[in-house]
mmCIF file of C-alpha atoms in Angstrom:
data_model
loop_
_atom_site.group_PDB
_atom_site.id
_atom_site.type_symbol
_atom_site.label_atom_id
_atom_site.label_comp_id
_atom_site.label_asym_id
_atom_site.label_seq_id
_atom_site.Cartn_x
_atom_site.Cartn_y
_atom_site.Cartn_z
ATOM 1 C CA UNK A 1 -7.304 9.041 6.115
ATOM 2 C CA UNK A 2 -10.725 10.989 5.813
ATOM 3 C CA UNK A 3 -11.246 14.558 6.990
ATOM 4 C CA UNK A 4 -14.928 15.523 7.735
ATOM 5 C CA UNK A 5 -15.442 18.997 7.807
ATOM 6 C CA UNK A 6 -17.416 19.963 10.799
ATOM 7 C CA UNK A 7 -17.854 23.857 11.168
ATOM 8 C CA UNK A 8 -21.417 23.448 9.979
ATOM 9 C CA UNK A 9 -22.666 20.966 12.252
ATOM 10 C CA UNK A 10 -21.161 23.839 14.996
ATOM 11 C CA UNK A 11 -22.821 26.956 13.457
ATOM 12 C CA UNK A 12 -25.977 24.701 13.767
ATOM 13 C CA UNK A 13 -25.462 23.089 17.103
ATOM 14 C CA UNK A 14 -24.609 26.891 18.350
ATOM 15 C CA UNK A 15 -28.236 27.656 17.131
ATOM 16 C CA UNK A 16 -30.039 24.761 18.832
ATOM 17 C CA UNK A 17 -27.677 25.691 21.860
ATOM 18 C CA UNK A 18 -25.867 22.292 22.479
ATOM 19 C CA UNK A 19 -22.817 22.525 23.952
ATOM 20 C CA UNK A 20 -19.397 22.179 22.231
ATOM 21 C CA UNK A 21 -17.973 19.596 24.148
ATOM 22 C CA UNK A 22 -21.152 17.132 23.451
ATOM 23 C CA UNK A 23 -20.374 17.680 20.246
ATOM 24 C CA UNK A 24 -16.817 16.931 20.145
ATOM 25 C CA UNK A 25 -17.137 13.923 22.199
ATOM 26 C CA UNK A 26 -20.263 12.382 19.470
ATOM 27 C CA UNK A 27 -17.684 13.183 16.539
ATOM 28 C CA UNK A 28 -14.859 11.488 18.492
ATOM 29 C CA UNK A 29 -17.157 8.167 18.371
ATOM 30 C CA UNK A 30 -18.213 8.740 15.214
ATOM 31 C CA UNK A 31 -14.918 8.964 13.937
ATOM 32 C CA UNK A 32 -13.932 6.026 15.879
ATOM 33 C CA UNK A 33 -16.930 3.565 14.495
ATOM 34 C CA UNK A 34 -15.973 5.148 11.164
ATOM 35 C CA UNK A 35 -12.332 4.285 10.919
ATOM 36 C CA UNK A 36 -13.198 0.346 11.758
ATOM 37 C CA UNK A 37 -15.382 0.171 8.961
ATOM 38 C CA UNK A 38 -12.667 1.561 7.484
ATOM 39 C CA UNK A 39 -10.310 -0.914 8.423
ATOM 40 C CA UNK A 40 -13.379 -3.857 7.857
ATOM 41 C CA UNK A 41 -13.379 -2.189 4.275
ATOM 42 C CA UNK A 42 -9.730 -2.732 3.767
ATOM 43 C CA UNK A 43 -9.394 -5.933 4.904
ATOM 44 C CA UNK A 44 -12.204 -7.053 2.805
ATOM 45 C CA UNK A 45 -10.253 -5.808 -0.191
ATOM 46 C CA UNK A 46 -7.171 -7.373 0.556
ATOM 47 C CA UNK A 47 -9.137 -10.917 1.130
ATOM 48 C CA UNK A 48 -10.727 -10.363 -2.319
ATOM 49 C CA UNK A 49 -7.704 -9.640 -4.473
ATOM 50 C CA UNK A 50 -5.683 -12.124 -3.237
ATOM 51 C CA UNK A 51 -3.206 -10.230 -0.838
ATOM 52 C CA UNK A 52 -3.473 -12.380 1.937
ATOM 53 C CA UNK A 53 -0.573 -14.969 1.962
ATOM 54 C CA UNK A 54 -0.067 -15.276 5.867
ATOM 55 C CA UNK A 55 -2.254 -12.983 7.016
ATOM 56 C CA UNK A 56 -0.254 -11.013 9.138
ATOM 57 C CA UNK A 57 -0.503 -7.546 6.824
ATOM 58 C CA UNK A 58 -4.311 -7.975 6.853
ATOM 59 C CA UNK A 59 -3.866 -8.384 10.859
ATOM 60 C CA UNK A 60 -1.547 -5.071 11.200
ATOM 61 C CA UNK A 61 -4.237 -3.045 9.426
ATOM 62 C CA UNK A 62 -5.967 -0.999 12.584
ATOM 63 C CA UNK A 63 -8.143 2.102 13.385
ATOM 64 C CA UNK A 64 -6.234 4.600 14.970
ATOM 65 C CA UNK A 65 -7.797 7.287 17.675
ATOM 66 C CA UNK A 66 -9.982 10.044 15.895
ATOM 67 C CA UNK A 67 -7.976 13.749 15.861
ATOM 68 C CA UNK A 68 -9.273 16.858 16.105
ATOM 69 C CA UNK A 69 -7.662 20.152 14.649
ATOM 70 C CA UNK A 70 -9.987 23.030 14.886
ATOM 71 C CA UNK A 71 -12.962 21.971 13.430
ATOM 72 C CA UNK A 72 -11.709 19.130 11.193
ATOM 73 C CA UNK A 73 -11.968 15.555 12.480
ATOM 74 C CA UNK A 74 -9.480 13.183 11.040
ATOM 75 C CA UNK A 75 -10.151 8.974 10.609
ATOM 76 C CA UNK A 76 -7.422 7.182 10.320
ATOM 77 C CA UNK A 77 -6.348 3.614 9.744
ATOM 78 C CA UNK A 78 -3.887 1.646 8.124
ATOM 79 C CA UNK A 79 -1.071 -1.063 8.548
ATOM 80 C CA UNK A 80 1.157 -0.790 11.793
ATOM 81 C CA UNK A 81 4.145 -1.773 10.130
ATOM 82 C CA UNK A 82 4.905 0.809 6.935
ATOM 83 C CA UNK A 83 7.117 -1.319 4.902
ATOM 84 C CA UNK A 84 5.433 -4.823 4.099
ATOM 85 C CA UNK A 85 1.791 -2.755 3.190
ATOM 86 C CA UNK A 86 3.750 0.334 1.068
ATOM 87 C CA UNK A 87 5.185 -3.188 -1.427
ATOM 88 C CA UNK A 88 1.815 -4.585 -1.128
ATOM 89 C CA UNK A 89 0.012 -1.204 -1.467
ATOM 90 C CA UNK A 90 2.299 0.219 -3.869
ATOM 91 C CA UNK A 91 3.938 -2.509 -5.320
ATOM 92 C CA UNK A 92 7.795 -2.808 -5.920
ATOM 93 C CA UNK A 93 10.803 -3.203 -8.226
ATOM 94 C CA UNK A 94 12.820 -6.318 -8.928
ATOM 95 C CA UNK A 95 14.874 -7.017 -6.070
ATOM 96 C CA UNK A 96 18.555 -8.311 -7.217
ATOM 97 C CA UNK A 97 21.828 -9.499 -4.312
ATOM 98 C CA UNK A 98 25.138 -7.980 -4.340
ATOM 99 C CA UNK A 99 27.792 -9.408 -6.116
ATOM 100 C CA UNK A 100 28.344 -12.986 -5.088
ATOM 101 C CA UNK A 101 25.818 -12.833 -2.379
ATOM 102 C CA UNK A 102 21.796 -14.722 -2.473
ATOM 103 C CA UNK A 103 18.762 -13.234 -1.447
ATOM 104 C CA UNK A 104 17.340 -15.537 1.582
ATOM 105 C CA UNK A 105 14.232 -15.512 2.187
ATOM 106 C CA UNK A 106 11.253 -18.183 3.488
ATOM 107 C CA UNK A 107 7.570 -17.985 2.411
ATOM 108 C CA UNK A 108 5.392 -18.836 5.706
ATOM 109 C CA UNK A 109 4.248 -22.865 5.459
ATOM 110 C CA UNK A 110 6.230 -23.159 2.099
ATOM 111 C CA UNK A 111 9.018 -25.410 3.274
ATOM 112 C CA UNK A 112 13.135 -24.641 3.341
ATOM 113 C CA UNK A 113 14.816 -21.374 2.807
ATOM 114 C CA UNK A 114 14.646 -19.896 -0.930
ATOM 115 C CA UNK A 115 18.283 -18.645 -2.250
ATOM 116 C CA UNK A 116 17.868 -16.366 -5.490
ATOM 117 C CA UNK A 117 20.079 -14.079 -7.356
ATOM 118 C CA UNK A 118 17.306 -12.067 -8.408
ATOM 119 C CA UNK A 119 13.346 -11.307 -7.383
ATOM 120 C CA UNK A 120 11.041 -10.053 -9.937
ATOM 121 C CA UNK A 121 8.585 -7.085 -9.318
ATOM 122 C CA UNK A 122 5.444 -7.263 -7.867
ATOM 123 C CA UNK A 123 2.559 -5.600 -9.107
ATOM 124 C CA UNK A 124 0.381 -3.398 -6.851
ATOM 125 C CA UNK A 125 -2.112 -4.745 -5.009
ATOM 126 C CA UNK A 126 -4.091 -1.295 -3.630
ATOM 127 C CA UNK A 127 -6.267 -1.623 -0.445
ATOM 128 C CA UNK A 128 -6.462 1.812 1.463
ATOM 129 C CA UNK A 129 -6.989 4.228 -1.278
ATOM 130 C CA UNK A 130 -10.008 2.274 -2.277
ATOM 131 C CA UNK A 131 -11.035 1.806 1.360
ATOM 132 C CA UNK A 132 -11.137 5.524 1.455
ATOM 133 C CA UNK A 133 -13.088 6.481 -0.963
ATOM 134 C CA UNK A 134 -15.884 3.713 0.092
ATOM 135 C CA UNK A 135 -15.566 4.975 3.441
ATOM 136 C CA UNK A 136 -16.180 8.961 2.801
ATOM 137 C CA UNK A 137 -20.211 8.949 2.377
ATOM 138 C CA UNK A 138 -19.999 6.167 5.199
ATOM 139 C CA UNK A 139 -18.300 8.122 7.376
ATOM 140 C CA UNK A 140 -19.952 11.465 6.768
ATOM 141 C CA UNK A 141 -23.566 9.795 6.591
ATOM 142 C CA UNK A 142 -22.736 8.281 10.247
ATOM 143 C CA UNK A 143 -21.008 11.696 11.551
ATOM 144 C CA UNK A 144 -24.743 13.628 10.620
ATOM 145 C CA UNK A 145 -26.651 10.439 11.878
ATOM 146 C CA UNK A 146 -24.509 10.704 15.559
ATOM 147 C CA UNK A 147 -25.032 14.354 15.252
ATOM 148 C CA UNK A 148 -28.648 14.053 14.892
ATOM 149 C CA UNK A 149 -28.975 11.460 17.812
ATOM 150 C CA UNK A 150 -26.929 13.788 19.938
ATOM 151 C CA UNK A 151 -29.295 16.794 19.510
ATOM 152 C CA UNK A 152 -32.473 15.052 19.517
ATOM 153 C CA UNK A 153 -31.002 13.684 23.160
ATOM 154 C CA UNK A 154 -30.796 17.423 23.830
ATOM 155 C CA UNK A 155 -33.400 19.106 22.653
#
């Protein structure tokens, strides 16, 4: 997620006398191109350190609608389903059944159910955090560009 500040582009917009609404709707689409780099960014990371197994993790990850909250815009973008990218994200401990039970589990195109007593950890394998921090300048370099556009359209 990456807030962008926007109460100067206002105090300057207020001088050139464009309207608030223009503005809000050119940071909306800003916001919006902005968070699917972001998620372009992320996948791209997960490709290159070997996190994609079947895909379907680096297929959740999607831009979500740009917010506003007084002058702050938030991007945002991430996996739809919270579990499967916190393990991959975060990584996770060993795994180990009950007593007398398996753990059952299939790997996608791998063949026959697995039955183990025990799964080791897996080590983290971090995509949005660095996705985020690439994104920033990109995102607040395209907000100023849009802004730009928008009051050279108007003045």
């Amino acid at each position: 997620m990456v807030d962008i500040d926007a109460s100067a582009f206002y105090a300057f917009a207020e001088r050139a006398g464009a309207a608030e609404k223009v503005l809000d709707a050119v940071f909306i689409s800003a916001g919006n191109e902005a968070a699917k780099e972001g998620v372009n960014i992320a996948r791209a990371i997960l490709s290159s350190n070997g996190s994609v197994v079947t895909g379907e993790l680096w297929g959740s990850i999607q831009a979500r609608p740009t917010t506003k909250s007084g002058d702050t815009f938030t991007v945002s973008y991430g996996p739809t389903e919270e579990q499967p990218g916190t393990w991959v994200e975060k990584g996770r401990g060993a795994v180990v059944a009950a007593p007398g039970r398996k753990l059952r589990f299939q790997i996608k195109g791998a063949g026959p159910y697995l039955y183990r007593q025990r799964v080791g950890p897996a080590r983290p394998r971090p995509s949005m955090r660095p996705s985020v921090s690439r994104l920033r300048p990109i995102a607040t370099n395209l907000f100023g560009q849009k802004v730009l556009d928008a009051l050279n359209g108007v003045l």
